[in-house]
Coordinates of N, CA and C and ligand atoms in Angstrom, one line a residue:
M1 N 28.1 28.6 -1.4 CA 26.2 29.1 -1.2 C 25.9 29.3 -0.1
L2 N 25.7 30.4 0.4 CA 24.6 30.9 1.7 C 23.5 30.4 1.5
L3 N 22.9 30.6 0.4 CA 21.1 29.9 0.5 C 21.1 29.6 -1.3
R4 N 19.9 28.6 -1.4 CA 20.5 27.7 -2.4 C 18.5 28.0 -2.5
A5 N 18.0 28.8 -3.3 CA 16.4 28.5 -3.4 C 16.4 27.6 -4.4
E6 N 15.5 25.8 -4.6 CA 15.0 24.9 -5.0 C 13.9 24.6 -5.7
G7 N 13.6 25.3 -6.9 CA 12.2 25.1 -7.6 C 11.1 25.9 -6.7
I8 N 10.5 27.1 -6.2 CA 10.3 27.1 -5.0 C 8.9 27.7 -5.9
S9 N 7.5 27.5 -5.1 CA 6.6 28.2 -5.8 C 5.9 28.3 -4.1
R10 N 4.9 29.0 -4.4 CA 4.0 29.5 -3.7 C 2.8 29.6 -3.6
D11 N 1.6 28.7 -3.6 CA 0.1 28.9 -4.0 C -1.2 29.4 -2.8
Y12 N -1.1 30.1 -3.4 CA -2.5 30.4 -2.4 C -3.5 29.6 -1.8
F13 N -4.2 29.6 -1.2 CA -6.0 28.6 -1.6 C -7.1 30.4 -1.4
R14 N -7.6 30.5 -2.6 CA -8.4 31.6 -3.0 C -9.9 31.4 -3.7
N15 N -10.9 31.9 -2.5 CA -12.1 31.1 -3.3 C -12.8 31.8 -4.6
G16 N -12.6 31.7 -6.1 CA -12.4 32.2 -7.5 C -12.9 31.5 -7.7
R17 N -13.4 32.3 -9.2 CA -14.4 31.6 -9.9 C -14.8 29.9 -10.2
D18 N -13.5 29.7 -11.1 CA -13.1 28.3 -11.8 C -12.2 28.0 -10.9
T19 N -11.4 28.3 -9.9 CA -10.3 28.0 -9.1 C -10.2 28.1 -7.8
N20 N -9.8 27.7 -7.2 CA -9.6 27.7 -5.4 C -8.5 28.0 -5.4
F21 N -7.1 28.1 -5.9 CA -6.0 28.2 -5.4 C -5.3 29.4 -6.7
F22 N -4.7 30.0 -6.3 CA -4.1 30.6 -7.2 C -1.9 31.1 -7.2
T23 N -1.2 31.0 -8.2 CA 0.2 30.5 -8.0 C 0.3 32.0 -7.2
A24 N 0.7 32.8 -6.5 CA 1.8 34.3 -6.2 C 3.0 33.8 -6.3
V25 N 4.1 32.9 -6.0 CA 5.7 32.8 -7.2 C 5.6 31.9 -7.3
K26 N 5.9 31.5 -9.2 CA 6.0 30.9 -9.8 C 7.3 30.2 -9.5
K27 N 7.4 28.6 -9.9 CA 8.9 27.6 -9.2 C 10.0 29.0 -9.9
T28 N 10.9 29.2 -9.2 CA 12.2 29.7 -9.6 C 13.0 29.7 -8.4
D29 N 14.2 29.2 -9.0 CA 15.6 29.1 -8.2 C 16.1 29.8 -8.5
L30 N 17.2 29.7 -7.2 CA 17.6 31.0 -6.4 C 19.0 31.2 -6.1
E31 N 20.0 31.3 -5.8 CA 21.5 31.8 -5.2 C 21.9 33.1 -4.6
I32 N 21.8 32.6 -3.2 CA 22.2 33.8 -2.5 C 23.9 34.3 -2.1
E33 N 24.7 34.2 -2.1 CA 26.0 34.4 -2.0 C 26.3 35.4 -0.9
K34 N 27.2 34.8 -0.1 CA 27.6 35.7 0.7 C 28.2 36.7 0.6
G35 N 27.8 38.2 1.6 CA 28.3 39.7 1.5 C 27.7 40.1 0.3
S36 N 26.6 39.4 -0.2 CA 25.8 39.9 -1.7 C 24.7 40.9 -1.6
C37 N 24.7 41.8 -2.3 CA 23.2 42.5 -2.3 C 22.3 42.0 -2.6
T38 N 21.1 42.1 -2.2 CA 19.7 41.4 -3.9 C 18.6 43.1 -3.4
A39 N 18.4 43.5 -4.5 CA 17.1 44.1 -4.0 C 15.7 43.4 -5.0
V40 N 14.9 43.4 -4.4 CA 13.6 42.8 -4.8 C 12.4 43.9 -5.3
S41 N 12.1 43.9 -6.4 CA 11.2 45.2 -6.9 C 10.2 44.3 -7.8
G42 N 8.9 45.6 -8.2 CA 8.1 45.2 -8.8 C 7.0 45.3 -7.3
R43 N 5.6 45.1 -8.7 CA 4.4 46.3 -8.8 C 4.0 45.4 -7.4
S44 N 2.8 45.7 -6.5 CA 1.8 46.3 -5.0 C 1.7 44.5 -5.3
G45 N 1.2 43.7 -4.9 CA 0.8 41.9 -5.0 C 0.6 41.6 -6.2
S46 N 3.0 42.2 -6.2 CA 3.7 40.7 -7.5 C 4.2 39.4 -6.9
G47 N 4.2 39.5 -6.0 CA 4.5 38.2 -4.5 C 6.1 38.5 -4.2
K48 N 6.3 39.7 -3.7 CA 7.8 40.4 -2.9 C 7.9 38.9 -1.6
T49 N 6.5 40.0 -0.6 CA 6.9 39.5 0.1 C 6.8 37.3 0.3
T50 N 6.0 37.3 -0.4 CA 5.6 35.6 -0.2 C 6.7 35.1 -0.8
L51 N 7.4 36.6 -1.7 CA 8.9 35.3 -2.3 C 9.8 34.7 -0.7
I52 N 10.3 36.1 0.0 CA 11.3 36.7 0.9 C 10.8 36.4 1.9
N53 N 9.3 35.8 2.4 CA 9.0 34.6 3.7 C 9.4 33.3 3.5
M54 N 9.2 32.7 2.0 CA 10.0 31.4 1.8 C 11.2 31.6 1.5
L55 N 12.8 32.3 1.6 CA 13.4 32.3 1.9 C 13.9 32.8 3.3
S56 N 13.0 33.1 3.8 CA 13.7 33.2 5.6 C 13.2 32.6 6.2
G57 N 12.7 31.7 5.7 CA 12.1 30.4 7.1 C 10.0 30.2 7.5
L58 N 10.1 31.3 6.6 CA 8.4 32.0 7.5 C 7.5 31.3 6.6
L59 N 7.9 31.4 5.9 CA 7.1 30.3 4.7 C 6.5 29.0 4.0
T60 N 6.4 28.2 4.2 CA 7.1 26.8 3.5 C 6.0 27.1 2.3
P61 N 7.2 27.1 1.3 CA 6.7 26.3 -0.2 C 5.5 25.3 -0.1
T62 N 5.0 25.8 -1.5 CA 4.1 25.0 -1.9 C 5.0 23.1 -2.1
E63 N 6.2 23.6 -3.5 CA 7.1 23.1 -4.3 C 8.2 23.8 -3.7
G64 N 8.8 23.1 -4.3 CA 10.5 22.8 -3.9 C 11.7 23.0 -2.1
R65 N 12.4 23.3 -2.2 CA 13.3 23.3 -1.2 C 14.1 24.9 -1.1
V66 N 14.2 24.8 0.3 CA 15.7 26.7 0.4 C 16.9 25.8 1.4
L67 N 17.7 25.5 0.5 CA 18.7 25.4 1.6 C 19.8 26.5 2.2
F68 N 20.1 26.5 3.2 CA 20.8 27.5 4.1 C 22.2 26.9 4.3
D69 N 22.5 26.8 3.9 CA 24.4 26.6 3.9 C 24.5 25.3 3.6
G70 N 23.6 24.2 2.6 CA 23.4 23.2 2.2 C 22.4 22.7 3.3
E71 N 21.5 23.4 4.5 CA 20.6 22.7 5.6 C 19.2 22.9 4.6
D72 N 18.4 22.1 4.2 CA 17.1 22.1 4.1 C 15.8 22.5 4.8
I73 N 15.5 23.7 5.7 CA 15.1 24.6 6.4 C 13.8 24.0 6.7
Y74 N 13.4 23.8 5.6 CA 11.6 23.0 5.8 C 12.0 22.0 6.5
A75 N 13.1 21.0 6.5 CA 12.9 19.7 6.8 C 13.0 19.8 8.7
M76 N 13.3 20.4 9.0 CA 13.4 20.7 10.3 C 11.9 21.1 10.5
S77 N 12.0 20.7 12.6 CA 10.8 21.0 12.8 C 10.9 22.1 13.2
D78 N 9.5 22.4 13.5 CA 9.3 24.6 13.4 C 10.5 24.4 14.8
S79 N 10.6 24.0 15.9 CA 10.8 24.9 16.8 C 12.4 25.0 17.1
T80 N 13.3 23.7 15.8 CA 14.0 24.6 15.4 C 14.7 25.1 14.3
R81 N 13.3 25.8 13.4 CA 13.1 26.4 12.2 C 13.6 27.4 13.4
A82 N 12.7 27.4 14.1 CA 12.8 28.9 14.4 C 13.9 29.7 15.5
A83 N 14.4 28.5 15.5 CA 15.6 29.1 16.2 C 17.2 29.1 15.3
F84 N 17.0 28.4 14.1 CA 17.7 28.5 13.4 C 17.8 29.8 12.6
R85 N 16.5 30.6 12.9 CA 16.2 31.6 12.0 C 17.0 32.5 13.2
N86 N 16.2 32.6 13.7 CA 16.4 33.9 14.3 C 18.5 34.2 15.1
R87 N 18.9 32.4 14.7 CA 20.2 32.8 14.8 C 21.6 33.3 13.4
N88 N 20.8 32.4 12.5 CA 20.9 33.5 10.9 C 20.5 34.0 10.3
I89 N 19.3 34.6 10.3 CA 18.3 35.2 9.4 C 17.7 36.3 10.1
G90 N 18.2 37.6 10.3 CA 17.7 38.7 10.5 C 16.9 39.3 9.7
I91 N 15.7 39.1 10.2 CA 14.0 39.7 9.6 C 13.2 41.6 9.8
V92 N 13.7 42.0 8.3 CA 12.5 42.8 9.2 C 11.2 43.0 8.6
P93 N 10.2 42.5 9.2 CA 8.9 42.6 8.2 C 8.2 43.3 7.4
Q94 N 7.6 43.6 6.8 CA 7.1 44.1 6.1 C 5.4 44.7 7.5
G95 N 5.2 46.4 7.4 CA 4.3 46.9 8.4 C 5.1 46.6 9.6
Q96 N 4.0 47.3 10.7 CA 5.1 48.3 11.8 C 5.6 46.1 12.8
T97 N 6.2 46.4 13.7 CA 5.9 45.5 14.5 C 6.9 44.8 15.5
G98 N 6.6 44.9 16.6 CA 7.4 44.4 17.4 C 6.2 44.1 18.9
L99 N 6.8 44.2 20.2 CA 6.3 44.3 21.3 C 5.4 45.7 22.2
K100 N 4.3 46.0 21.6 CA 4.3 47.0 22.2 C 3.9 47.1 24.0
S101 N 4.6 46.1 24.6 CA 4.1 46.4 26.1 C 5.5 46.0 26.9
L102 N 6.7 46.0 25.9 CA 8.0 45.5 25.5 C 9.3 47.2 25.1
T103 N 9.4 47.9 26.2 CA 10.7 49.0 26.1 C 11.4 49.1 24.7
V104 N 11.7 49.8 23.5 CA 12.2 50.2 22.7 C 13.8 49.0 22.7
L105 N 14.5 49.2 24.1 CA 15.9 48.2 23.9 C 14.8 46.1 24.5
E106 N 13.9 46.3 25.4 CA 14.1 44.9 25.9 C 13.3 44.4 23.7
N107 N 12.4 45.1 23.1 CA 12.1 44.8 22.1 C 13.0 43.9 21.0
I108 N 14.4 45.3 21.0 CA 15.5 44.4 20.5 C 16.1 43.6 20.9
L109 N 16.7 43.3 21.9 CA 17.1 42.5 23.2 C 16.3 41.2 23.0
L110 N 15.4 40.6 22.6 CA 14.7 39.8 22.7 C 15.2 38.6 22.1
P111 N 15.5 38.8 20.7 CA 16.0 37.6 19.6 C 17.4 36.8 20.2
A112 N 17.6 37.8 21.0 CA 19.4 37.5 21.8 C 18.8 37.2 23.1
V113 N 17.9 37.3 24.1 CA 17.8 36.7 24.9 C 16.8 35.2 24.9
M114 N 16.6 34.9 23.2 CA 15.7 34.0 23.4 C 17.3 32.8 22.8
Y115 N 17.7 33.5 22.1 CA 18.3 32.9 21.1 C 19.6 32.8 21.0
G116 N 19.5 34.6 20.9 CA 21.2 33.9 20.8 C 22.2 33.6 22.2
N117 N 24.1 34.1 22.1 CA 24.3 33.5 22.7 C 24.9 33.8 24.2
E118 N 25.6 33.7 24.8 CA 25.5 33.8 26.3 C 25.5 35.7 26.4
K119 N 26.6 36.2 26.1 CA 26.9 37.6 24.9 C 25.9 38.7 25.4
D120 N 26.0 39.7 27.0 CA 25.0 40.4 26.8 C 25.5 41.2 25.5
K121 N 24.3 41.6 24.8 CA 24.2 42.4 23.4 C 23.8 43.7 24.0
T122 N 24.1 44.5 25.4 CA 23.2 45.3 25.2 C 24.0 47.0 25.4
E123 N 25.4 47.1 25.4 CA 26.2 47.2 24.1 C 26.0 47.6 22.6
K124 N 25.9 46.8 22.2 CA 25.9 46.4 20.5 C 24.5 47.2 20.1
A125 N 23.7 46.9 21.1 CA 22.3 47.4 20.4 C 22.6 49.3 20.6
R126 N 22.8 49.1 21.7 CA 22.9 51.2 22.6 C 23.8 51.4 21.6
K127 N 24.9 50.8 20.9 CA 25.9 51.8 19.4 C 24.4 52.2 17.8
L128 N 24.0 50.3 17.7 CA 23.3 50.4 16.7 C 22.1 51.5 17.1
M129 N 21.3 51.9 17.7 CA 20.3 53.3 18.2 C 20.3 54.3 17.8
K130 N 22.3 54.2 18.5 CA 22.8 55.5 18.3 C 23.2 56.4 17.1
Q131 N 23.0 55.3 16.2 CA 23.6 55.2 14.8 C 22.7 55.4 14.1
L132 N 20.8 54.7 14.7 CA 19.8 55.7 14.3 C 19.0 56.7 15.0
S133 N 20.0 57.3 15.5 CA 19.7 58.0 16.2 C 18.0 57.6 17.1
I134 N 18.0 56.5 17.8 CA 16.7 56.6 18.8 C 17.3 56.2 19.7
E135 N 18.4 56.3 20.0 CA 18.8 56.7 22.0 C 19.0 56.5 22.6
D136 N 17.9 58.1 22.7 CA 16.8 58.4 23.4 C 15.6 57.6 23.9
L137 N 15.3 56.5 22.9 CA 14.3 55.4 22.6 C 14.7 54.9 24.0
E138 N 15.8 54.2 24.6 CA 15.7 53.1 24.8 C 14.7 52.7 26.5
D139 N 13.7 53.4 27.2 CA 13.5 52.5 27.7 C 11.9 53.5 27.5
V140 N 11.8 53.8 26.7 CA 10.3 53.7 25.9 C 9.1 52.3 25.4
F141 N 8.0 52.6 25.9 CA 7.0 51.6 25.2 C 7.1 51.7 23.5
A142 N 7.5 50.5 23.1 CA 7.0 51.0 21.9 C 5.7 51.0 21.6
N143 N 4.9 51.4 22.1 CA 2.9 51.1 21.5 C 2.8 53.0 21.5
E144 N 4.6 54.1 22.3 CA 4.3 55.0 22.3 C 4.9 55.4 20.7
L145 N 5.6 54.8 20.0 CA 7.1 55.0 19.2 C 5.9 55.8 17.7
S146 N 6.2 56.6 17.3 CA 5.9 56.3 15.3 C 6.3 55.7 14.4
G147 N 6.0 55.8 13.5 CA 5.5 54.2 12.6 C 7.8 54.6 11.6
G148 N 8.2 55.8 12.0 CA 9.2 55.7 11.5 C 10.8 54.9 13.0
E149 N 10.2 55.2 13.2 CA 10.8 54.6 15.4 C 10.6 53.2 15.2
L150 N 9.9 52.6 15.0 CA 9.3 51.2 15.2 C 9.6 50.7 14.6
R151 N 10.3 50.8 13.0 CA 10.6 50.3 11.6 C 12.5 50.4 12.6
R152 N 13.2 51.8 13.0 CA 14.0 51.6 13.1 C 14.9 50.6 14.2
M153 N 13.5 50.5 14.8 CA 13.7 49.6 16.1 C 14.0 47.8 15.7
A154 N 12.7 47.9 15.0 CA 12.8 46.3 14.4 C 14.3 46.1 13.1
I155 N 15.1 47.2 12.9 CA 16.1 47.4 12.0 C 16.9 47.0 12.9
I156 N 17.2 47.8 13.9 CA 18.2 47.2 15.1 C 17.9 45.1 15.5
R157 N 16.7 45.8 15.7 CA 16.4 44.0 16.0 C 16.5 42.2 15.3
A158 N 16.7 43.1 14.3 CA 17.4 41.8 12.9 C 19.2 42.0 13.2
M159 N 19.2 43.0 13.2 CA 20.6 42.7 13.2 C 21.8 42.3 14.9
I160 N 20.5 42.3 15.5 CA 21.7 42.2 17.3 C 22.3 40.9 17.0
N161 N 21.2 39.8 16.1 CA 22.4 38.4 16.2 C 23.6 38.0 15.6
S162 N 23.8 38.9 14.8 CA 25.3 39.1 14.0 C 24.8 37.5 13.4
P163 N 23.6 37.9 12.3 CA 22.7 37.3 11.3 C 24.3 36.5 10.3
R164 N 23.9 35.5 9.2 CA 24.6 35.5 8.0 C 23.9 36.6 7.0
M165 N 22.8 36.4 6.9 CA 22.0 37.2 6.5 C 20.9 37.6 6.3
I166 N 20.7 39.1 6.1 CA 18.7 40.0 6.9 C 18.3 39.8 5.4
I167 N 16.9 39.8 6.0 CA 15.7 39.6 4.8 C 14.9 40.9 5.5
A168 N 15.7 42.2 5.0 CA 13.9 43.5 4.5 C 13.1 43.7 3.9
D169 N 12.1 43.8 4.1 CA 10.9 44.0 3.2 C 10.6 45.3 3.8
E170 N 10.7 46.7 2.6 CA 10.3 47.9 2.9 C 10.5 48.5 3.5
P171 N 12.1 48.0 4.3 CA 12.5 49.2 5.2 C 12.4 50.6 5.8
T172 N 12.6 51.1 4.0 CA 12.7 52.3 5.0 C 11.1 53.1 4.3
G173 N 10.1 52.6 3.7 CA 9.1 52.7 3.5 C 8.7 53.6 4.5
D174 N 8.8 53.7 5.7 CA 8.7 55.3 6.4 C 9.4 55.6 7.3
L175 N 10.1 55.7 6.1 CA 11.6 56.9 6.5 C 12.3 57.8 6.0
D176 N 12.4 59.6 6.8 CA 12.8 60.3 5.9 C 14.4 59.6 5.6
D177 N 14.0 60.8 4.5 CA 16.4 61.2 4.0 C 17.2 60.7 4.5
I178 N 17.4 61.3 5.8 CA 18.0 60.9 6.2 C 18.0 59.9 7.4
S179 N 17.3 59.7 7.8 CA 17.3 58.5 8.3 C 17.7 56.4 7.8
T180 N 16.9 57.0 5.9 CA 17.6 56.0 5.2 C 18.6 56.0 4.2
E181 N 19.6 57.2 5.0 CA 20.8 57.0 4.7 C 21.8 56.4 5.8
A182 N 21.1 56.6 7.2 CA 21.7 55.8 8.5 C 21.6 54.2 7.6
V183 N 20.0 53.7 8.1 CA 19.8 52.7 7.5 C 20.5 51.7 6.9
M184 N 21.1 52.8 5.5 CA 21.7 51.9 4.1 C 22.8 52.1 4.5
K185 N 23.6 52.8 5.5 CA 24.6 52.8 6.4 C 25.0 51.8 7.0
L186 N 24.1 51.5 7.4 CA 24.5 50.0 8.6 C 23.8 48.7 7.6
F187 N 23.7 48.9 6.7 CA 23.6 47.4 5.5 C 24.3 47.3 5.0
D188 N 25.5 48.1 4.6 CA 26.3 48.3 4.1 C 27.8 47.8 4.4
D189 N 28.1 48.5 6.1 CA 29.1 47.0 7.1 C 28.1 46.1 7.0
C190 N 27.0 45.7 7.2 CA 26.9 44.3 7.0 C 27.0 43.5 6.1
I191 N 26.8 43.6 5.2 CA 27.2 43.2 4.0 C 28.9 43.2 3.2
K192 N 30.1 44.2 3.9 CA 30.6 44.1 4.0 C 31.3 43.2 5.2
N193 N 31.1 43.3 6.2 CA 31.0 42.2 6.7 C 30.5 40.6 7.0
G194 N 30.3 40.5 5.5 CA 30.1 39.0 5.2 C 28.7 39.0 4.8
C195 N 27.9 39.6 5.6 CA 26.6 39.5 5.6 C 25.5 39.7 4.7
A196 N 24.8 38.8 4.1 CA 24.0 38.4 2.9 C 22.7 39.6 2.9
V197 N 22.8 40.7 1.8 CA 20.8 41.6 2.6 C 20.5 41.4 1.4
I198 N 19.2 41.5 1.6 CA 18.3 41.5 0.8 C 17.2 42.7 1.3
I199 N 17.0 43.0 0.2 CA 15.9 44.3 0.4 C 14.7 44.0 -0.8
V200 N 13.6 44.6 -0.3 CA 12.9 44.6 -1.2 C 13.1 46.2 -1.1
T201 N 12.2 46.3 -2.2 CA 11.7 48.2 -2.2 C 11.4 48.9 -3.5
H202 N 10.5 49.5 -3.3 CA 10.0 50.7 -4.7 C 10.5 51.4 -4.9
E203 N 12.3 52.0 -3.5 CA 12.9 52.9 -4.2 C 14.2 52.9 -4.3
A204 N 14.0 52.8 -6.0 CA 15.7 52.5 -6.3 C 16.6 53.1 -6.1
E205 N 16.1 55.5 -5.7 CA 17.0 55.8 -5.4 C 17.9 54.7 -3.9
C206 N 17.3 55.1 -2.9 CA 18.0 54.4 -1.8 C 18.9 53.4 -2.0
L207 N 19.4 52.9 -2.5 CA 20.2 51.1 -3.6 C 21.1 51.9 -3.6
S208 N 21.4 53.1 -4.4 CA 22.6 54.3 -4.8 C 22.8 54.8 -3.5
L209 N 23.0 54.6 -2.3 CA 23.3 55.0 -1.2 C 24.3 53.7 -0.9
L210 N 24.1 52.2 -1.5 CA 25.2 51.2 -0.8 C 26.4 51.7 -2.0
D211 N 28.0 51.7 -1.3 CA 28.7 51.1 -2.8 C 29.2 49.8 -2.2
V212 N 28.7 48.9 -2.8 CA 28.6 47.7 -2.7 C 26.9 47.3 -4.0
P213 N 28.6 45.6 -5.1 CA 27.5 45.5 -6.2 C 25.7 45.6 -5.4
V214 N 25.1 46.1 -6.3 CA 23.8 45.2 -6.0 C 22.9 44.6 -7.1
T215 N 21.7 43.4 -6.5 CA 21.8 42.0 -8.0 C 20.0 42.5 -7.8
T216 N 19.4 43.1 -9.1 CA 18.1 43.4 -8.7 C 16.9 41.7 -8.7
L217 N 16.4 42.3 -8.3 CA 15.3 41.0 -8.4 C 14.4 40.8 -9.2
R218 N 13.6 41.1 -10.2 CA 12.0 42.4 -11.1 C 11.4 40.9 -10.7
V219 N 10.2 41.1 -9.8 CA 9.4 40.5 -9.7 C 7.9 40.9 -10.5
D220 N 7.4 39.9 -11.3 CA 6.5 40.7 -12.1 C 5.3 39.3 -12.3
D221 N 4.2 39.7 -10.9 CA 2.9 38.4 -11.5 C 3.7 37.1 -10.5
G222 N 4.8 37.1 -9.6 CA 5.2 36.0 -9.5 C 6.0 35.0 -10.3
V223 N 6.7 35.8 -11.5 CA 7.7 35.4 -12.1 C 9.0 36.0 -11.8
I224 N 10.0 35.9 -11.6 CA 11.5 36.2 -10.7 C 12.3 36.1 -11.6
K225 N 12.5 37.5 -12.4 CA 13.4 37.8 -13.1 C 14.8 38.2 -13.0
T226 N 15.8 38.1 -12.7 CA 17.1 38.4 -12.5 C 18.0 39.7 -13.4
Q227 N 18.2 41.2 -12.9 CA 18.6 41.6 -13.2 C 20.3 42.5 -12.4
S228 N 21.0 42.4 -12.8 CA 22.2 42.8 -12.6 C 22.7 44.2 -12.9
R229 N 23.3 45.3 -12.0 CA 23.7 46.2 -12.2 C 25.3 46.6 -11.5
Ligands
ADP1 N1 -2.0 34.5 3.4 C1 -2.6 35.0 1.8 N2 -4.0 34.0 1.1 C2 -4.2 34.6 0.3 N3 -3.7 35.1 -1.1 C3 -2.1 36.0 0.0 C4 -1.5 35.6 1.3 N4 -0.5 36.5 0.7 C5 -0.6 37.3 -0.1 N5 -1.6 36.5 -1.0 C6 -1.7 37.1 -2.5 O1 -0.1 36.7 -3.3 C7 -0.6 38.6 -3.8 C8 1.4 38.5 -3.5 O2 1.0 38.6 -2.0 P1 1.9 39.9 -1.6 O3 3.8 38.0 -2.0 O4 2.3 40.1 -0.5 O5 3.1 41.0 -2.4 P2 3.6 41.6 -3.3 O6 4.8 41.7 -1.3 O7 4.4 42.0 -4.2 O8 3.1 42.5 -3.2 C9 -1.0 38.8 -3.9 O9 -2.4 38.8 -4.8 C10 -1.5 38.9 -3.0 O10 -3.5 39.2 -2.6
MG2 MG1 5.0 43.3 0.1

């Protein structure tokens, strides 16, 4: 088992009428295997981002534990967890990300420069950029990119350290059909190489582009239900 979530839940503080917190993700157990693909679907505000942020080491659960390879990631210090995450878990965040004052290539190489092994990843970055048709943007600053270009950059950045798990929050939301196909092909390759991939998506069609089995987690008002297909 690559990742095991034991009884995780997450409350947020909110100034409501009778209570000052509400539960965005209710108590959940989950297991993610090496080389598996998991889709997370559900309505806006149902708790998808909260769930995957807990799984990726970005958001401490109110209760419960997240074990990656048997290691309790939230028992680590912040700096140890940041290094652990950058080596083992590739994250494609929701919304647009990237350091605007760095070029596309510099953004992509950042996790490798900060936390990777010594090996130069430039060739790998170029190969992935070509696969997602952004190779001509290598030296362009991130603040000059369109939403779809930034998204493709973030996807490659998540893959650069060959993580054991990739968690992508609506990775194809702002992509056209051709880019979506290319991105799903990269995810497919990662899965076949043993990487566990978790994709939050509204778009069931993009999942049909994968030729690996997909387990779907349906999130409804903070309650997670598993559906296999
Ligand atoms: N930092 C936060 N503080 C308070 N409430 C939050 C915070 N982040 C998300 N929420 C609330 O938690 C619920 C679930 O949000 P989220 O996990 O982002 O849902 P989804 O990704 O499915 O759209 C929503 O009602 C949202 O308003
Ligand atoms: Mg979300």
